[in-house]
Structures are given as C-alpha cells and as structure tokens.
CSV table of C-alpha atoms in Angstrom, one decimal:
chain,number,residue,atom,x,y,z
H,1,UNK,CA,-14.9,-34.5,49.2
H,2,UNK,CA,-16.6,-31.9,52.2
H,3,UNK,CA,-20.0,-32.0,52.9
H,4,UNK,CA,-20.7,-27.6,53.8
H,5,UNK,CA,-23.1,-26.3,56.4
H,6,UNK,CA,-24.1,-22.3,55.9
H,7,UNK,CA,-21.0,-20.8,57.3
H,8,UNK,CA,-18.6,-23.4,56.9
H,9,UNK,CA,-15.5,-22.9,55.7
H,10,UNK,CA,-13.2,-24.4,53.2
H,11,UNK,CA,-9.2,-23.5,52.0
H,12,UNK,CA,-9.0,-23.5,48.1
H,13,UNK,CA,-6.0,-24.9,46.5
H,14,UNK,CA,-4.4,-23.0,43.9
H,15,UNK,CA,-5.3,-22.7,40.7
H,16,UNK,CA,-9.2,-22.2,39.1
H,17,UNK,CA,-11.9,-23.9,40.6
H,18,UNK,CA,-15.7,-24.3,39.3
H,19,UNK,CA,-18.7,-24.2,40.6
H,20,UNK,CA,-21.3,-26.2,39.1
H,21,UNK,CA,-25.3,-25.4,40.5
H,22,UNK,CA,-27.9,-28.1,39.2
H,23,UNK,CA,-31.4,-27.5,38.2
H,24,UNK,CA,-33.3,-25.2,37.1
H,25,UNK,CA,-31.3,-21.9,38.3
H,26,UNK,CA,-29.2,-18.7,36.2
H,27,UNK,CA,-25.9,-18.4,38.1
H,28,UNK,CA,-24.3,-15.1,38.4
H,29,UNK,CA,-21.1,-14.0,40.0
H,30,UNK,CA,-20.4,-10.2,41.9
H,31,UNK,CA,-16.7,-9.0,42.1
H,32,UNK,CA,-15.6,-7.0,44.9
H,33,UNK,CA,-12.9,-5.6,47.1
H,34,UNK,CA,-13.1,-4.7,50.6
H,35,UNK,CA,-15.7,-1.8,50.7
H,36,UNK,CA,-18.0,-5.0,49.2
H,37,UNK,CA,-18.9,-3.0,45.9
H,38,UNK,CA,-18.3,-3.5,42.4
H,39,UNK,CA,-15.9,-1.1,40.5
H,40,UNK,CA,-18.6,-1.1,37.3
H,41,UNK,CA,-19.7,-3.9,34.9
H,42,UNK,CA,-17.0,-5.8,34.6
H,43,UNK,CA,-17.5,-7.2,37.9
H,44,UNK,CA,-20.9,-8.5,37.4
H,45,UNK,CA,-20.7,-11.8,35.8
H,46,UNK,CA,-24.1,-13.4,34.7
H,47,UNK,CA,-26.2,-15.3,31.9
H,48,UNK,CA,-25.3,-12.2,29.3
H,49,UNK,CA,-22.1,-11.0,30.6
H,50,UNK,CA,-20.7,-14.1,31.3
H,51,UNK,CA,-16.9,-13.5,31.6
H,52,UNK,CA,-14.6,-11.2,33.6
H,53,UNK,CA,-10.7,-11.2,34.5
H,54,UNK,CA,-10.5,-14.6,36.7
H,55,UNK,CA,-14.4,-15.5,36.0
H,56,UNK,CA,-16.0,-17.1,33.3
H,57,UNK,CA,-19.6,-18.7,33.3
H,58,UNK,CA,-20.8,-21.4,30.9
H,59,UNK,CA,-24.1,-23.0,31.1
H,60,UNK,CA,-24.4,-23.7,34.9
H,61,UNK,CA,-20.7,-23.6,35.7
H,62,UNK,CA,-18.6,-21.3,36.9
H,63,UNK,CA,-15.1,-21.4,36.9
H,64,UNK,CA,-12.7,-18.6,39.2
H,65,UNK,CA,-9.0,-18.2,38.8
H,66,UNK,CA,-8.1,-15.9,41.8
H,67,UNK,CA,-5.4,-14.9,40.6
H,68,UNK,CA,-6.1,-13.9,37.5
H,69,UNK,CA,-9.1,-11.4,39.0
H,70,UNK,CA,-8.8,-7.6,38.5
H,71,UNK,CA,-6.6,-6.1,40.8
H,72,UNK,CA,-8.5,-5.1,44.4
H,73,UNK,CA,-10.9,-7.6,44.0
H,74,UNK,CA,-10.8,-9.6,47.0
H,75,UNK,CA,-14.1,-11.1,47.3
H,76,UNK,CA,-16.4,-13.2,44.9
H,77,UNK,CA,-20.2,-13.7,45.8
H,78,UNK,CA,-22.2,-16.2,43.8
H,79,UNK,CA,-25.6,-16.2,43.9
H,80,UNK,CA,-28.5,-18.2,42.2
H,81,UNK,CA,-32.0,-17.3,40.5
H,82,UNK,CA,-34.6,-19.3,38.9
H,83,UNK,CA,-33.4,-20.1,35.0
H,84,UNK,CA,-37.4,-18.9,34.5
H,85,UNK,CA,-37.8,-15.8,36.6
H,86,UNK,CA,-42.2,-16.0,36.7
H,87,UNK,CA,-41.3,-19.6,38.4
H,88,UNK,CA,-41.4,-18.7,42.5
H,89,UNK,CA,-38.3,-20.1,43.7
H,90,UNK,CA,-40.6,-22.3,46.7
H,91,UNK,CA,-41.8,-24.6,43.7
H,92,UNK,CA,-38.1,-25.7,42.8
H,93,UNK,CA,-35.7,-27.7,44.4
H,94,UNK,CA,-32.6,-26.2,46.6
H,95,UNK,CA,-29.7,-25.5,44.2
H,96,UNK,CA,-26.8,-28.3,45.0
H,97,UNK,CA,-24.0,-26.7,44.5
H,98,UNK,CA,-20.4,-28.8,43.6
H,99,UNK,CA,-16.7,-27.4,44.1
H,100,UNK,CA,-13.9,-28.8,42.3
H,101,UNK,CA,-10.7,-28.2,42.1
H,102,UNK,CA,-7.9,-28.4,39.5
H,103,UNK,CA,-7.9,-31.4,37.1
H,104,UNK,CA,-11.6,-31.6,38.3
H,105,UNK,CA,-10.9,-32.8,41.8
H,106,UNK,CA,-14.3,-33.1,43.6
H,107,UNK,CA,-13.9,-30.5,46.6
H,108,UNK,CA,-16.8,-29.9,48.4
H,109,UNK,CA,-20.5,-30.0,47.9
H,110,UNK,CA,-23.4,-27.5,49.3
H,111,UNK,CA,-26.8,-27.8,49.7
H,112,UNK,CA,-28.5,-24.5,51.1
H,113,UNK,CA,-31.9,-24.7,52.8
H,114,UNK,CA,-34.6,-24.3,50.0
H,115,UNK,CA,-36.2,-20.8,50.0
H,116,UNK,CA,-39.4,-19.6,50.6
H,117,UNK,CA,-40.2,-16.2,50.2
H,118,UNK,CA,-36.7,-15.3,48.6
H,119,UNK,CA,-36.3,-14.8,45.2
H,120,UNK,CA,-32.3,-15.3,45.1
H,121,UNK,CA,-30.2,-17.4,46.7
H,122,UNK,CA,-26.5,-16.3,47.9
H,123,UNK,CA,-24.7,-19.6,47.7
H,124,UNK,CA,-21.2,-19.4,48.5
H,125,UNK,CA,-18.4,-16.5,48.6
H,126,UNK,CA,-14.9,-17.1,48.0
H,127,UNK,CA,-12.6,-14.4,49.5
H,128,UNK,CA,-9.1,-14.1,50.2
H,129,UNK,CA,-7.6,-14.7,53.1
H,130,UNK,CA,-3.8,-13.7,53.8
H,131,UNK,CA,-2.1,-15.3,51.2
H,132,UNK,CA,-4.6,-17.6,50.1
H,133,UNK,CA,-8.1,-17.8,49.1
H,134,UNK,CA,-11.1,-19.6,50.9
H,135,UNK,CA,-15.3,-20.7,50.4
H,136,UNK,CA,-18.0,-20.4,52.9
H,137,UNK,CA,-21.0,-21.6,52.2
H,138,UNK,CA,-23.6,-18.8,52.8
H,139,UNK,CA,-27.4,-20.3,51.9
H,140,UNK,CA,-28.6,-17.1,53.1
H,141,UNK,CA,-32.3,-15.8,51.1
H,142,UNK,CA,-33.0,-12.3,49.2
H,143,UNK,CA,-36.2,-11.3,48.7
H,144,UNK,CA,-35.9,-8.6,46.0
H,145,UNK,CA,-34.7,-10.5,42.9
H,146,UNK,CA,-31.5,-10.3,41.4
H,147,UNK,CA,-31.7,-6.8,40.0
H,148,UNK,CA,-31.9,-5.8,43.8
H,149,UNK,CA,-29.0,-8.1,45.1
H,150,UNK,CA,-26.9,-6.5,42.4
H,151,UNK,CA,-27.9,-2.8,43.4
H,152,UNK,CA,-27.3,-3.4,46.7
H,153,UNK,CA,-23.5,-4.5,45.5
H,154,UNK,CA,-23.1,-1.2,43.7
H,155,UNK,CA,-24.7,-2.0,40.6
H,156,UNK,CA,-27.7,-0.6,38.9
H,157,UNK,CA,-29.5,-2.9,36.4
H,158,UNK,CA,-32.0,-2.2,34.3
H,159,UNK,CA,-34.1,-4.1,31.7
H,160,UNK,CA,-33.6,-2.3,28.3
H,161,UNK,CA,-34.8,-4.1,25.4
H,162,UNK,CA,-35.5,-1.1,23.1
H,163,UNK,CA,-31.4,-0.5,22.5
H,164,UNK,CA,-29.9,-1.7,20.1
H,165,UNK,CA,-28.1,-4.8,20.9
H,166,UNK,CA,-24.0,-4.1,21.6
H,167,UNK,CA,-21.5,-7.0,22.2
H,168,UNK,CA,-22.1,-6.6,26.3
H,169,UNK,CA,-26.0,-6.7,25.6
H,170,UNK,CA,-26.6,-9.9,23.1
H,171,UNK,CA,-28.4,-12.6,24.7
H,172,UNK,CA,-27.1,-15.6,24.9
H,173,UNK,CA,-28.2,-18.8,22.9
H,174,UNK,CA,-32.1,-19.8,23.7
H,175,UNK,CA,-32.3,-17.1,26.0
H,176,UNK,CA,-35.6,-14.7,25.9
H,177,UNK,CA,-34.9,-13.1,28.5
H,178,UNK,CA,-34.3,-9.1,28.4
H,179,UNK,CA,-30.7,-7.9,28.5
H,180,UNK,CA,-29.5,-5.8,31.4
H,181,UNK,CA,-27.4,-3.2,31.8
H,182,UNK,CA,-24.9,-2.3,34.4
H,183,UNK,CA,-23.1,0.5,35.9
H,184,UNK,CA,-21.8,1.9,39.1
H,185,UNK,CA,-23.7,3.8,41.6
H,186,UNK,CA,-23.5,4.4,45.2
H,187,UNK,CA,-26.0,2.7,47.7
H,188,UNK,CA,-29.4,5.0,47.4
H,189,UNK,CA,-30.5,7.2,50.3
H,190,UNK,CA,-34.3,5.9,51.2
H,191,UNK,CA,-36.1,9.4,51.7
H,192,UNK,CA,-33.1,11.2,53.2
H,193,UNK,CA,-32.4,8.8,56.2
H,194,UNK,CA,-28.6,9.8,56.0
H,195,UNK,CA,-29.3,13.8,57.1
H,196,UNK,CA,-31.6,12.7,60.0
H,197,UNK,CA,-29.6,10.3,61.3
H,198,UNK,CA,-26.3,12.4,61.1
H,199,UNK,CA,-28.1,15.2,62.3
H,200,UNK,CA,-29.2,13.3,65.7
H,201,UNK,CA,-25.5,12.0,66.0
H,202,UNK,CA,-23.9,15.4,65.6
H,203,UNK,CA,-26.3,16.9,68.0
H,204,UNK,CA,-24.7,13.9,70.5
H,205,UNK,CA,-21.7,14.8,70.1
H,206,UNK,CA,-21.2,11.3,67.9
H,207,UNK,CA,-19.2,11.3,64.1
H,208,UNK,CA,-21.2,10.9,60.9
H,209,UNK,CA,-22.1,7.7,59.2
H,210,UNK,CA,-22.1,6.9,55.5
H,211,UNK,CA,-24.6,4.2,53.9
H,212,UNK,CA,-23.2,0.9,53.1
H,213,UNK,CA,-24.5,-1.4,50.2
H,214,UNK,CA,-24.0,-4.9,52.3
H,215,UNK,CA,-26.0,-3.7,55.5
H,216,UNK,CA,-28.9,-2.5,53.5
H,217,UNK,CA,-29.0,-5.5,51.5
H,218,UNK,CA,-28.7,-7.3,54.9
H,219,UNK,CA,-31.8,-5.3,56.4
H,220,UNK,CA,-34.3,-5.7,53.2
H,221,UNK,CA,-33.6,-9.2,53.4
H,222,UNK,CA,-34.2,-9.1,57.4
H,223,UNK,CA,-37.1,-6.6,56.8
H,224,UNK,CA,-38.5,-8.8,54.0
H,225,UNK,CA,-38.4,-11.8,56.3
H,226,UNK,CA,-40.2,-9.9,59.5
H,227,UNK,CA,-43.0,-8.8,56.8
H,228,UNK,CA,-43.6,-12.3,55.7
H,229,UNK,CA,-43.8,-13.6,59.3
H,230,UNK,CA,-45.8,-10.9,60.7
H,231,UNK,CA,-43.9,-10.3,63.7
H,232,UNK,CA,-40.6,-8.3,64.7
H,233,UNK,CA,-37.3,-10.6,65.5
H,234,UNK,CA,-33.6,-10.8,65.1
H,235,UNK,CA,-34.6,-14.3,63.6
H,236,UNK,CA,-36.3,-14.6,60.6
H,237,UNK,CA,-38.7,-18.0,60.1
H,238,UNK,CA,-36.1,-19.4,57.8
H,239,UNK,CA,-34.0,-19.6,61.3
H,240,UNK,CA,-31.4,-16.9,59.8
H,241,UNK,CA,-30.5,-14.3,62.2
H,242,UNK,CA,-29.9,-11.0,61.4
H,243,UNK,CA,-26.6,-10.7,61.9
H,244,UNK,CA,-26.2,-13.3,59.4
H,245,UNK,CA,-27.7,-11.9,57.0
H,246,UNK,CA,-25.2,-8.9,57.3
H,247,UNK,CA,-22.0,-11.5,57.1
H,248,UNK,CA,-23.5,-13.3,54.3
H,249,UNK,CA,-23.0,-10.3,52.7
H,250,UNK,CA,-19.4,-10.3,53.0
H,251,UNK,CA,-19.6,-7.4,55.5
H,252,UNK,CA,-16.7,-8.4,58.5
H,253,UNK,CA,-17.6,-6.4,61.6
H,254,UNK,CA,-15.8,-5.4,64.5
H,255,UNK,CA,-19.1,-4.1,66.5
H,256,UNK,CA,-22.7,-4.4,65.3
H,257,UNK,CA,-26.3,-3.2,66.5
H,258,UNK,CA,-29.7,-2.9,65.3
H,259,UNK,CA,-33.0,-1.5,65.3
H,260,UNK,CA,-36.4,-3.7,64.5
H,261,UNK,CA,-39.4,-2.0,64.6
H,262,UNK,CA,-43.2,-2.0,63.2
H,263,UNK,CA,-45.5,1.1,62.5
H,264,UNK,CA,-43.5,4.4,61.4
H,265,UNK,CA,-44.4,5.4,57.9
H,266,UNK,CA,-41.4,7.3,57.1
H,267,UNK,CA,-37.5,7.9,58.0
H,268,UNK,CA,-38.1,10.6,60.0
H,269,UNK,CA,-41.2,8.9,62.1
H,270,UNK,CA,-38.8,6.1,62.4
H,271,UNK,CA,-35.8,7.8,63.8
H,272,UNK,CA,-38.0,10.2,66.0
H,273,UNK,CA,-39.0,6.7,67.3
H,274,UNK,CA,-35.5,5.6,68.0
H,275,UNK,CA,-34.9,9.0,69.5
H,276,UNK,CA,-37.6,8.5,72.3
H,277,UNK,CA,-36.1,5.7,74.0
H,278,UNK,CA,-33.2,5.2,75.8
H,279,UNK,CA,-31.7,1.8,74.3
H,280,UNK,CA,-32.5,2.9,70.7
H,281,UNK,CA,-31.2,6.2,71.3
H,282,UNK,CA,-28.0,4.7,72.6
H,283,UNK,CA,-27.3,2.6,69.3
H,284,UNK,CA,-28.4,5.6,67.0
H,285,UNK,CA,-26.0,8.1,68.9
H,286,UNK,CA,-22.9,5.4,68.8
H,287,UNK,CA,-19.7,6.9,68.1
H,288,UNK,CA,-18.3,3.3,67.3
H,289,UNK,CA,-20.4,2.9,64.6
H,290,UNK,CA,-19.1,3.9,60.8
H,291,UNK,CA,-21.8,2.4,58.5
H,292,UNK,CA,-25.5,2.1,58.5
H,293,UNK,CA,-27.9,0.5,55.7
H,294,UNK,CA,-32.0,1.0,56.0
H,295,UNK,CA,-35.2,-1.1,54.5
H,296,UNK,CA,-39.1,-1.4,54.9
H,297,UNK,CA,-41.1,-3.5,53.9
H,298,UNK,CA,-44.8,-2.9,54.2
H,299,UNK,CA,-47.6,-5.4,53.0
H,300,UNK,CA,-46.9,-9.2,54.6
H,301,UNK,CA,-49.8,-10.7,56.9
H,302,UNK,CA,-50.3,-8.0,59.1
H,303,UNK,CA,-50.0,-5.2,56.6
H,304,UNK,CA,-47.6,-3.7,58.7
H,305,UNK,CA,-44.3,-1.6,57.6
H,306,UNK,CA,-41.3,-3.5,58.8
H,307,UNK,CA,-38.2,-1.4,59.3
H,308,UNK,CA,-34.7,-2.9,59.9
H,309,UNK,CA,-31.3,-0.5,60.5
H,310,UNK,CA,-27.8,-2.2,60.8
H,311,UNK,CA,-25.3,0.0,62.3
H,312,UNK,CA,-22.0,-1.6,62.1
H,313,UNK,CA,-18.0,-0.8,62.0
H,314,UNK,CA,-16.0,-3.0,59.7
H,315,UNK,CA,-13.1,-4.8,60.9
H,316,UNK,CA,-9.5,-3.4,60.0
H,317,UNK,CA,-6.2,-4.8,60.1
H,318,UNK,CA,-5.2,-4.7,64.3
H,319,UNK,CA,-8.7,-4.5,64.8
H,320,UNK,CA,-8.3,-8.0,67.1
H,321,UNK,CA,-5.3,-7.7,68.3
H,322,UNK,CA,-6.7,-4.3,70.1
H,323,UNK,CA,-9.8,-5.7,71.6
H,324,UNK,CA,-7.8,-8.5,72.5
H,325,UNK,CA,-5.6,-6.3,74.3
H,326,UNK,CA,-8.5,-4.1,75.9
H,327,UNK,CA,-10.1,-7.2,77.2
H,328,UNK,CA,-7.0,-8.1,79.0
H,329,UNK,CA,-6.6,-4.5,80.6
H,330,UNK,CA,-9.7,-4.6,81.6
H,331,UNK,CA,-9.4,-7.7,83.4
H,332,UNK,CA,-6.1,-7.1,84.9
H,333,UNK,CA,-7.7,-4.2,86.4
H,334,UNK,CA,-10.5,-6.5,88.3
H,335,UNK,CA,-7.4,-8.5,89.2
H,336,UNK,CA,-5.3,-5.5,90.4
H,337,UNK,CA,-8.4,-4.7,92.8
H,338,UNK,CA,-8.8,-7.7,94.3
H,339,UNK,CA,-5.0,-7.7,95.1
H,340,UNK,CA,-4.4,-10.6,92.4
H,341,UNK,CA,-1.3,-10.9,89.9
H,342,UNK,CA,-1.6,-9.4,86.5
H,343,UNK,CA,-2.3,-12.6,83.7
H,344,UNK,CA,0.3,-12.2,81.0
H,345,UNK,CA,-1.1,-12.2,77.2
H,346,UNK,CA,-0.3,-16.1,75.7
H,347,UNK,CA,0.0,-16.8,71.9
H,348,UNK,CA,-1.0,-20.4,72.5
H,349,UNK,CA,-4.6,-20.0,74.6
H,350,UNK,CA,-5.1,-16.6,72.4
H,351,UNK,CA,-4.9,-19.0,69.0
H,352,UNK,CA,-7.2,-21.6,70.6
H,353,UNK,CA,-9.7,-18.6,72.3
H,354,UNK,CA,-10.1,-17.1,68.5
H,355,UNK,CA,-10.1,-20.5,66.9
H,356,UNK,CA,-13.3,-21.3,69.4
H,357,UNK,CA,-15.2,-17.6,68.6
H,358,UNK,CA,-15.1,-18.5,65.3
H,359,UNK,CA,-15.9,-21.9,65.2
H,360,UNK,CA,-19.2,-20.8,67.1
H,361,UNK,CA,-20.0,-18.5,64.4
H,362,UNK,CA,-19.0,-21.3,61.6
H,363,UNK,CA,-20.5,-24.2,63.1
H,364,UNK,CA,-23.6,-22.3,65.2
H,365,UNK,CA,-23.4,-23.4,68.4
H,366,UNK,CA,-22.4,-21.6,71.8
H,367,UNK,CA,-21.1,-23.8,74.4
H,368,UNK,CA,-17.7,-24.7,75.9
H,369,UNK,CA,-18.2,-28.1,73.9
H,370,UNK,CA,-17.9,-27.7,70.8
H,371,UNK,CA,-20.2,-30.4,68.1
H,372,UNK,CA,-16.5,-32.4,67.8
H,373,UNK,CA,-16.7,-33.1,71.7
H,374,UNK,CA,-13.6,-30.9,72.1
H,375,UNK,CA,-13.1,-29.0,75.7
H,376,UNK,CA,-11.2,-26.1,76.1
H,377,UNK,CA,-8.7,-28.0,77.7
H,378,UNK,CA,-7.9,-29.9,73.8
H,379,UNK,CA,-8.4,-26.9,72.1
H,380,UNK,CA,-5.4,-25.6,74.2
H,381,UNK,CA,-3.1,-28.4,73.5
H,382,UNK,CA,-4.3,-28.2,70.0
H,383,UNK,CA,-2.5,-25.1,70.2
H,384,UNK,CA,0.4,-26.3,71.7
H,385,UNK,CA,-0.3,-24.6,75.0
H,386,UNK,CA,1.8,-27.1,77.9
H,387,UNK,CA,-0.7,-25.2,80.3
H,388,UNK,CA,-1.4,-27.7,83.3
H,389,UNK,CA,-5.2,-25.9,84.4
H,390,UNK,CA,-7.2,-24.6,81.7
H,391,UNK,CA,-10.2,-22.4,82.3
H,392,UNK,CA,-12.8,-20.4,79.6
H,393,UNK,CA,-15.2,-17.9,79.6
H,394,UNK,CA,-17.4,-17.2,76.9
H,395,UNK,CA,-20.1,-14.9,76.3
H,396,UNK,CA,-22.4,-13.7,73.1
H,397,UNK,CA,-24.3,-10.5,71.7
H,398,UNK,CA,-22.0,-7.6,73.9
H,399,UNK,CA,-20.4,-4.9,71.1
H,400,UNK,CA,-17.6,-4.3,73.2
H,401,UNK,CA,-14.6,-5.7,75.4
H,402,UNK,CA,-15.9,-3.2,78.6
H,403,UNK,CA,-19.7,-4.9,78.1
H,404,UNK,CA,-18.2,-8.2,78.2
H,405,UNK,CA,-16.2,-7.9,80.6
H,406,UNK,CA,-18.7,-6.0,82.8
H,407,UNK,CA,-20.6,-9.1,82.1
H,408,UNK,CA,-18.5,-12.0,83.0
H,409,UNK,CA,-17.7,-9.9,86.3
H,410,UNK,CA,-21.8,-10.0,86.8
H,411,UNK,CA,-21.8,-13.6,86.4
H,412,UNK,CA,-20.7,-15.8,89.6
H,413,UNK,CA,-18.9,-18.9,87.4
H,414,UNK,CA,-17.1,-16.2,85.4
H,415,UNK,CA,-16.3,-13.7,87.8
H,416,UNK,CA,-14.5,-16.8,89.1
H,417,UNK,CA,-12.4,-17.8,86.5
H,418,UNK,CA,-11.5,-14.1,86.3
H,419,UNK,CA,-10.2,-13.6,89.6
H,420,UNK,CA,-8.6,-17.4,90.6
H,421,UNK,CA,-5.5,-16.3,91.6
H,422,UNK,CA,-4.2,-19.4,90.5
H,423,UNK,CA,-4.3,-18.5,86.6
H,424,UNK,CA,-0.9,-16.7,85.5
H,425,UNK,CA,-2.0,-16.4,81.8
H,426,UNK,CA,-4.6,-15.6,79.2
H,427,UNK,CA,-6.0,-15.3,75.5
H,428,UNK,CA,-8.9,-13.7,74.0
H,429,UNK,CA,-10.8,-14.7,71.0
H,430,UNK,CA,-13.5,-12.7,69.1
H,431,UNK,CA,-15.8,-13.2,66.1
H,432,UNK,CA,-18.5,-11.8,64.3
H,433,UNK,CA,-21.7,-13.5,63.0
H,434,UNK,CA,-24.1,-16.2,64.1
H,435,UNK,CA,-27.3,-16.2,65.4
H,436,UNK,CA,-26.4,-13.7,68.6
H,437,UNK,CA,-23.6,-11.1,66.4
H,438,UNK,CA,-20.4,-11.3,68.9
H,439,UNK,CA,-18.9,-14.3,70.1
H,440,UNK,CA,-15.7,-13.9,72.6
H,441,UNK,CA,-14.2,-16.1,74.4
H,442,UNK,CA,-11.5,-16.0,77.4
H,443,UNK,CA,-8.9,-18.6,78.2
H,444,UNK,CA,-7.2,-19.1,81.3
H,445,UNK,CA,-4.1,-21.2,81.3
H,446,UNK,CA,-1.3,-21.8,85.1
C-alpha cells in the first residue's frame, strides 16, 4: 500500500475505487470538467445529495467509478469538513483517507497536515490523464467553509430550512443540519474588479481576461492565510505556497502570476496600486494571461486587508511541445551566436527532463539529485537514452521560455552547459505547481 504525501500521484486501476475518511468528518465531492466548474446540482455530492452518475456517498465512504461519470467529467475533487459545523477543525485530528480498489484491495493511505484556521480540507482529486485515471493527494486547507468552496467551483449553496422538503432536500437519517440547495452560477466579480482590470489591459493593448472560480478559490485561501499570519508572503504559515493552492483546485497552468498586497480598501485602490509600480503593472498587463481571480480578507492579527490576485493561462494540448520547441530554439540561437552547432531535440532526453520537472513539483524539491538519489544520467538512462555524456540545467519561477533561457545564460554554470561544444542533443521539461510556481529542466546529451 502506498503512503501518499501532498502532491503525490497514483495511477488507478480500472473499475470502481472507494475513498473512506475516518473520524468526525463529512465527505463531499465536486465533479467538474476541464473548466473546473460543475454543470449543476447533480455534480455536488454531499450528505444530503449522496449520489451522482459514477459517484455514491455512504456514510464516511465515497465510491467512484470513473467510467460511469456523466459525459465530459474529467475530475472529482474530494473534501472533508467537520461533521459538527460548530467544531473548529483545529480541534479535530487530521482526517485519515484510505483508498481501496476493486475487490477491497488496499491501494493507498493519505493523512494530510492537521488544519489550523481552515474550515475545509481538499483531500484528493481523481482526474483523467490520457485514457486512464489517476489520484493526486492535495491536503489543501480552505478557509471559507464547504459553502464557500462549492461556490468557487460554480455552485451556489444556501441554507433553506423553510421550504418544503423535496427528494434532494430530505435530511439523511440522524442529520440535524439544514439541507443545502445548489444551482450553477458564474464566478462572482468582487466589486467590479473585472471591468477595472480589462480597461487597464485594453489601454496597454492586452486582450481581456475572464474570471475563473478556481483562481478565486486559491486567492481566497491565500489571502486568508496571510491575514491569519499577519504578513505578506508567497507561502503561508502552513508551508503551502500560493501556487500550490492554485494547483490544488485542479487548475493546470502554462504560466502564472500573482499580486500579494495589503492596505488598499477597494478593488479600485488595489488596481491603482498595481499600476503605479513597474513589476506589478507588467503582471497586470501581461498579454499571456487569460484568467484572473481576486480575493481579499480583512482582520487577522494586524487588522489590515490582505489581497491576493492570481493571473494564469491554462495548459492546453500541445503547449508542452510548443514550450519545449521555443526553449530549444532560444538555446540554439545562443549557440549560433557563438559559432556552435545546433542541438537536436531528443525524445528520450525530453522524457527524462519532463519527468524531473514533474517530480520536483510532486515531491516538493529543487535539485539535480532527486529524493531517491537519482542523478541526471540515471534519469536519462531510465528513459532509454544511450548518450555518453549528460548535462542538466534546472530553474524555477520563470514565467516563459525567454525568461528561463535568459536566466540560464546569465549564470556561468548553466551558460557553460548551453554553450558546451560537445553536446549534440537536448530535451526540455516543464511543470507548473510547487512552492516556486514553475519548474524547468534542460537535459543535454552527446
């Protein structure tokens, strides 16, 4: 049986799997498509609406059969909240999750860090990858409760104790909680943020962005974490970065940016602040971004208002190949300037480089040496490469191929690899997530 850590992945066998969460918790699930949004009531599985196509909740156990999910569903996010809403999660043990496969075979166990100020935990997500399905451990806290979480996935949840019971509102046996109703909604626009932003982007010649519920959810969680800590930072006291909060919502990005600010009282003041300074203004104007999300939380230790704005472009089919090609082209441009032969893109080196970038995100490290002790040449050989000489460049945090190649060229050691005359082939890896946001790998061979 596999012991999962936050960010860990596990391929799922065919057929139904069960997720059981022990302890005084309620289990819920949100079924979404590639947009990260539900289609309506039937996509929200919780104590008072325990079944959906391909998903069934029985007590503390959720059974998921991916093949039977409704058409277009590509992700199931499973969350835990206190069974007694009046009990702060910090007073409860960490919810232990047990995953079993067909026939009751134990597959994995995951015990996330115990929540602090958060009221809901995003435990795991089951997602489609190619023809199969995988499970990713999240362990992400969320501060706005189950209703706030559901709303950020495109569901409006409102307590309704006065309406006559219907089949979907009939309380489960022994339940004294009001039965929520749900309907699909667009993500809210807090106080007219979107027109302000798109007006500023239009003035700079950049295309408009649209609001995304997943970005808003991650922004709210991070603003809450900063307010609780009483300080700005890309990482909260829980050790979770703003980028990890975003990937935990299921948003896979090609590029990402953020504004972390305290002080402004309104979205208008926030946007004005961002436009007054070069780097924040560049992020707000960046034409690469297509989605945005904003949240602000007042109070906390200092009483200040803490703002988080997230900007991103989703990873689309073909983006990895296009990104790799652009990095190779920019690298070869530098070699041409120095009279060196061009590097050819190599499939095995690309496989190894991509695996290393993804591994740095999944296992939360940044090094040429992986936690299992493997080195670049080990990874190249494992991918089937027979190159005699291997070199590797890695980088994190850069938002584009141009930025990462420029950074490598400004570093003597990385520059030496790019301009090494003996190298003939190259592979490129890229992954979003982790504490730094983006992770890049160049693997050279001769």
